[in-house]
mmCIF file of C-alpha atoms in Angstrom:
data_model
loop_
_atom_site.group_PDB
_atom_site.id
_atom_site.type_symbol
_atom_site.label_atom_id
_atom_site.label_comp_id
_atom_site.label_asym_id
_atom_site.label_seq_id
_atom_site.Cartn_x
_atom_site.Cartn_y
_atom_site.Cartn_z
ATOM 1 C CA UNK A 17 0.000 0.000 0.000
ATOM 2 C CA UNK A 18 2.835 2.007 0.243
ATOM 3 C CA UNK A 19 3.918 2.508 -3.361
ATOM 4 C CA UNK A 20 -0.124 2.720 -3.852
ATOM 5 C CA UNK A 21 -0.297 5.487 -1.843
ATOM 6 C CA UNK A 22 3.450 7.215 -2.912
ATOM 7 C CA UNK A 23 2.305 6.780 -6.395
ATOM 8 C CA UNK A 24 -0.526 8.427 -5.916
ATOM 9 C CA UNK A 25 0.774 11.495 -3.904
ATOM 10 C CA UNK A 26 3.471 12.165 -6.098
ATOM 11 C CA UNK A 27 1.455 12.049 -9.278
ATOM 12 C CA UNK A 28 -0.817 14.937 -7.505
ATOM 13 C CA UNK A 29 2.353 16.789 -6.084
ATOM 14 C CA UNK A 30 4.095 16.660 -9.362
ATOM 15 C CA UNK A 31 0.807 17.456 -11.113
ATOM 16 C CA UNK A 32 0.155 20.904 -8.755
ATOM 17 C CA UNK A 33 3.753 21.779 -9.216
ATOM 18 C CA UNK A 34 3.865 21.346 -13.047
ATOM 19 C CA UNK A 35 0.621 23.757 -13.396
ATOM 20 C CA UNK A 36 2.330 26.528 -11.393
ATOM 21 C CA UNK A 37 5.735 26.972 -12.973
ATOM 22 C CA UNK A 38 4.786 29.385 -15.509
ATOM 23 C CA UNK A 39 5.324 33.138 -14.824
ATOM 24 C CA UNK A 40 1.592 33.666 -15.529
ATOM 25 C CA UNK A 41 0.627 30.119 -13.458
ATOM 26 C CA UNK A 42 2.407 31.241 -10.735
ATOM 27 C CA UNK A 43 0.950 34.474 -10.413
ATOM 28 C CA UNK A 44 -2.926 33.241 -10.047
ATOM 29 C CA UNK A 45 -1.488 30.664 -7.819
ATOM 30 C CA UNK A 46 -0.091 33.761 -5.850
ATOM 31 C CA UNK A 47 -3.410 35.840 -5.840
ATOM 32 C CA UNK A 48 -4.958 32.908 -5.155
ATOM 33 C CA UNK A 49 -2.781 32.066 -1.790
ATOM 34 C CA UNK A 50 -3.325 35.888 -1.146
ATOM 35 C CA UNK A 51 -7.033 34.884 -1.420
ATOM 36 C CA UNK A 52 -7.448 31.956 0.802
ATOM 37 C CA UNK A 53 -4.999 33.810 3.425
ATOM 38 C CA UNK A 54 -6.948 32.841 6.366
ATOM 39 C CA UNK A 55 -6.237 36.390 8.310
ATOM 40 C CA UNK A 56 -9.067 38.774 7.812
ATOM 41 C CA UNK A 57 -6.942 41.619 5.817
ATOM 42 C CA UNK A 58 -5.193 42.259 2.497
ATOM 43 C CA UNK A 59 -1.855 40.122 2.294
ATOM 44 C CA UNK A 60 0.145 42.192 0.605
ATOM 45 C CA UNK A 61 2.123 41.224 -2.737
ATOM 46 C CA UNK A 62 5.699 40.406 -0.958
ATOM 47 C CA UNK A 63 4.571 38.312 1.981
ATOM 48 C CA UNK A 64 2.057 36.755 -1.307
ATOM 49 C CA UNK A 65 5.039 35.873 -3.425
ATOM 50 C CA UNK A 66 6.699 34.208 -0.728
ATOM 51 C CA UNK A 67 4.097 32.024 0.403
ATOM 52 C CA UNK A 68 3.096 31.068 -2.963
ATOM 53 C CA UNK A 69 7.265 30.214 -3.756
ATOM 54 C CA UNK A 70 7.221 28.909 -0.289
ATOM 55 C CA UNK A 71 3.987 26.482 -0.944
ATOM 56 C CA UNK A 72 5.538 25.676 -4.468
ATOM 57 C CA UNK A 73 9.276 24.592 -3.069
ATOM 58 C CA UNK A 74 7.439 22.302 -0.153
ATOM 59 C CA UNK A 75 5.181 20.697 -3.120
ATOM 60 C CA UNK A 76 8.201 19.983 -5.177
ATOM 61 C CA UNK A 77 10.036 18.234 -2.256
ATOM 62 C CA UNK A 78 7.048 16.655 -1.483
ATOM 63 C CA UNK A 79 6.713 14.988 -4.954
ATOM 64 C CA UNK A 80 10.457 14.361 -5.175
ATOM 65 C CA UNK A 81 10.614 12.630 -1.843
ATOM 66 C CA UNK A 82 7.281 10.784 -2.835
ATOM 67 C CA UNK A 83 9.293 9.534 -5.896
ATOM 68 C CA UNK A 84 11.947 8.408 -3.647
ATOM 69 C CA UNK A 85 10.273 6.664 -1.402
ATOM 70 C CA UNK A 86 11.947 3.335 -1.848
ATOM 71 C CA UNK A 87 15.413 5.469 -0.970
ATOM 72 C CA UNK A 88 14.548 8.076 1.847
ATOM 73 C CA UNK A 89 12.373 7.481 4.984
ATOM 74 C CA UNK A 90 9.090 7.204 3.913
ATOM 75 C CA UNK A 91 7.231 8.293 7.110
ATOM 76 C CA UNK A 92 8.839 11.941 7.211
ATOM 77 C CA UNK A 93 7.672 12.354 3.720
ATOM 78 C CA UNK A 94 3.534 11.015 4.100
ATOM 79 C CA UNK A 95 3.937 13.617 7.194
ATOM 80 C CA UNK A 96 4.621 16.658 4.767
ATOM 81 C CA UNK A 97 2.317 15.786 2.305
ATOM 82 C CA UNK A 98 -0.442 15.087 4.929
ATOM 83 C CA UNK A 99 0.411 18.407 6.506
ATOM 84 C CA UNK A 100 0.396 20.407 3.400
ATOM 85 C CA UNK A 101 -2.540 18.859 2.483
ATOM 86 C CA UNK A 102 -4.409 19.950 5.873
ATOM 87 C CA UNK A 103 -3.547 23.355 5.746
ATOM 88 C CA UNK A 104 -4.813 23.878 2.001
ATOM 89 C CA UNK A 105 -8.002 21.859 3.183
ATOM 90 C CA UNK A 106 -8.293 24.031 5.927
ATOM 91 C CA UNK A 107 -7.648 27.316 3.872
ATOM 92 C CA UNK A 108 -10.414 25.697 2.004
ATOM 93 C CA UNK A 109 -13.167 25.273 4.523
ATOM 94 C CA UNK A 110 -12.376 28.207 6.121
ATOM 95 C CA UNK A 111 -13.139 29.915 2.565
ATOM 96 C CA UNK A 112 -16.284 27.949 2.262
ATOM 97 C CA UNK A 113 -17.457 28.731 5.901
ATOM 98 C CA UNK A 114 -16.997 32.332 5.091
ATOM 99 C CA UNK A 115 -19.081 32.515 2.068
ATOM 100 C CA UNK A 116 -16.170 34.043 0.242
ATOM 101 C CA UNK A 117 -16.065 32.877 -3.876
ATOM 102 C CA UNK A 118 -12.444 32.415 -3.961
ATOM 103 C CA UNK A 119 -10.270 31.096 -7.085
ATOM 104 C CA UNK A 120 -8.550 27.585 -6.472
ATOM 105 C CA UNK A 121 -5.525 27.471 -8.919
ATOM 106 C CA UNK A 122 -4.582 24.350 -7.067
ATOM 107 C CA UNK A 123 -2.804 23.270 -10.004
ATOM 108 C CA UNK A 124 -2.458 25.856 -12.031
ATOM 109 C CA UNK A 125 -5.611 26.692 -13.383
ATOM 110 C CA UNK A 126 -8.061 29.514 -12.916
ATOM 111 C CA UNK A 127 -11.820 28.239 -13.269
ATOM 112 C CA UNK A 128 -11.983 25.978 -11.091
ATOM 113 C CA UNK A 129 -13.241 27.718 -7.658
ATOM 114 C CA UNK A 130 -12.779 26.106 -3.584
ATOM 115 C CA UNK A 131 -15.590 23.665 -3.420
ATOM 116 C CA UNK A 132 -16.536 20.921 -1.504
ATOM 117 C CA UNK A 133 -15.146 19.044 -4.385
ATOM 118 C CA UNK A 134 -11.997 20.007 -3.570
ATOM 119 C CA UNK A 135 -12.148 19.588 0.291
ATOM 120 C CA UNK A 136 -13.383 16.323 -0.978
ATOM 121 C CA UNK A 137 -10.027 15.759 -2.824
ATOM 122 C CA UNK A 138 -7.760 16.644 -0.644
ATOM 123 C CA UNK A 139 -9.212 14.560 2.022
ATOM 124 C CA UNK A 140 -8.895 11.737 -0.031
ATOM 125 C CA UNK A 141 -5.479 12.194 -0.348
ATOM 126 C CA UNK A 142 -5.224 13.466 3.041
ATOM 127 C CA UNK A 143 -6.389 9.211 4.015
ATOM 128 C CA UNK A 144 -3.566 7.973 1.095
ATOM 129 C CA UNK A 145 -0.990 9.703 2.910
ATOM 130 C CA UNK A 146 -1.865 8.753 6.230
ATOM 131 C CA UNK A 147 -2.421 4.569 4.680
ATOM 132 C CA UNK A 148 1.155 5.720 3.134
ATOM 133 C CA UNK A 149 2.747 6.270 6.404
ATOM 134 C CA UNK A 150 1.106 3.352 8.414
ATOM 135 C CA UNK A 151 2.480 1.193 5.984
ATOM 136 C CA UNK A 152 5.784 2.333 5.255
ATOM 137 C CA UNK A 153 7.649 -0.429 7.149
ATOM 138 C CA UNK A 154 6.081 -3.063 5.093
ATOM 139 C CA UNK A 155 8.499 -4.153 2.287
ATOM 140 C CA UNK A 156 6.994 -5.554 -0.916
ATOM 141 C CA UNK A 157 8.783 -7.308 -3.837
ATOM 142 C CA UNK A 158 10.514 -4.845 -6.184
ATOM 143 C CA UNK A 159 8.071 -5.613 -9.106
ATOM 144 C CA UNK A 160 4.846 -5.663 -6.934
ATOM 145 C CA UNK A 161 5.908 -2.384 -5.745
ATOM 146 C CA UNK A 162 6.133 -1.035 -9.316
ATOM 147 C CA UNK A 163 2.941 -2.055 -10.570
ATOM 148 C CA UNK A 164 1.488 -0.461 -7.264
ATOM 149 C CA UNK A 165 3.160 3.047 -8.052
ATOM 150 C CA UNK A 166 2.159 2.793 -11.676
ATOM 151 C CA UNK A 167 -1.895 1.954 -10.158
ATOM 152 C CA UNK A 168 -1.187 4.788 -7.603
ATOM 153 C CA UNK A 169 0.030 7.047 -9.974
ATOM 154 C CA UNK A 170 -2.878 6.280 -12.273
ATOM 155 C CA UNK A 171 -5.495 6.664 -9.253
ATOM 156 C CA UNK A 172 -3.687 9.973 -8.234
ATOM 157 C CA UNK A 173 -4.421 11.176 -11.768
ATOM 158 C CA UNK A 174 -8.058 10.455 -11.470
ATOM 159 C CA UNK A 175 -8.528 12.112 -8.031
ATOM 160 C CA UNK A 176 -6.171 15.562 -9.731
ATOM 161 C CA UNK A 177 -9.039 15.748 -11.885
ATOM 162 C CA UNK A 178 -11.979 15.013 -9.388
ATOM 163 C CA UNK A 179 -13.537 18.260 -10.035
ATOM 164 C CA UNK A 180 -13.001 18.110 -13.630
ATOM 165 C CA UNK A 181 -14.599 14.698 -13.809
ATOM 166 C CA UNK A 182 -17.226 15.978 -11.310
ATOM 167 C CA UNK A 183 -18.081 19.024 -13.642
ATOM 168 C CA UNK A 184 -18.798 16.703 -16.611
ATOM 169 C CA UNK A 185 -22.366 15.021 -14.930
ATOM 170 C CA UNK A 186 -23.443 18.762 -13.417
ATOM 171 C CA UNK A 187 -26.494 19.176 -15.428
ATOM 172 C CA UNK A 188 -26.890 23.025 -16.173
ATOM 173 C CA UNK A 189 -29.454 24.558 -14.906
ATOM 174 C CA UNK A 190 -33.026 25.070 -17.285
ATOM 175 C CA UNK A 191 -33.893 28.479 -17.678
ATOM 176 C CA UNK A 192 -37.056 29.888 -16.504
ATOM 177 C CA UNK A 193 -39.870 30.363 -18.948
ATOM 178 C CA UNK A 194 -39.704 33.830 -20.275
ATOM 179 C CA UNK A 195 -36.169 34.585 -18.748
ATOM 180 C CA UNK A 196 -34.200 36.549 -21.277
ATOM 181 C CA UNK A 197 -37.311 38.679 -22.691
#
């Protein structure tokens, strides 16, 4: 479960990273930390860009360490990436609590706003990382372990794109009779 649950992680780790490389990525990401700052107040575009390159630096060693898993000590690495994961699910809810209609560009992209989708996500992952670090100290054959990375990676594709997925079965809404008169 291990590699299951690695594969998985650093698929979604890699995936958030990739998205927010870009110049113009990284800036929505960074008015989107500034955003879901839980402090009532303006953060202000310094302490913004830090965060954000702060966030971005602890997702990238997240992923890497997720990658090496089989090398490094894989309990100190499902800690970050369940910790990480509780404070964006917690910048979340404390969005959603508020009522505020705040911009998600969890991985890079700009339409997708915080939802219970995402809290959904994230506690998802939230579960593989904490199955990740119960099991850690099980060793598994070399080529079982693969295949479970590759069907962890695959799953952590699938839950990346949760609210993508989710969006495709939301039936619009019908019109009223005589709206647009």
């Amino acid at each position: 479960m291990t590699a299951v649950a690695a594969g998985a992680l650093a698929v979604v780790f890699a995936m958030a990273v990739a998205g927010k490389v870009s110049r113009p990525a990284f800036t929505r990401f960074r008015r989107s930390a500034a955003a879901l700052w839980p402090v009532p107040g303006r953060l202000g575009a310094r302490p913004a860009t830090a965060l954000a390159a702060a966030v971005l630096l602890a997702e990238a060693a997240v992923a890497a360490g997720l990658l090496l898993v089989g090398i490094v000590a894989p309990r100190p690495v499902f800690s970050a990436a369940v910790l990480l994961l509780a404070v964006f699910t917690a910048a979340q809810i404390l969005a959603l609590r508020r009522g505020r209609a705040v911009t998600c560009a969890c991985f890079g992209r700009t339409d997708t706003s915080v939802s219970r989708t995402g809290v959904a996500r994230n506690a998802v992952l939230i579960a593989l990382g904490l199955l990740g670090a119960v099991t850690a100290d099980r060793p598994g054959t070399t080529a079982l372990s693969l295949v479970c990375a590759v069907a962890g990676g695959v799953a952590g594709l699938v839950v990346a794109s949760l609210e993508d997925i989710v969006s495709l079965f939301r039936i619009p809404p019908v019109p009223a009779k005589g709206a647009g008169r």
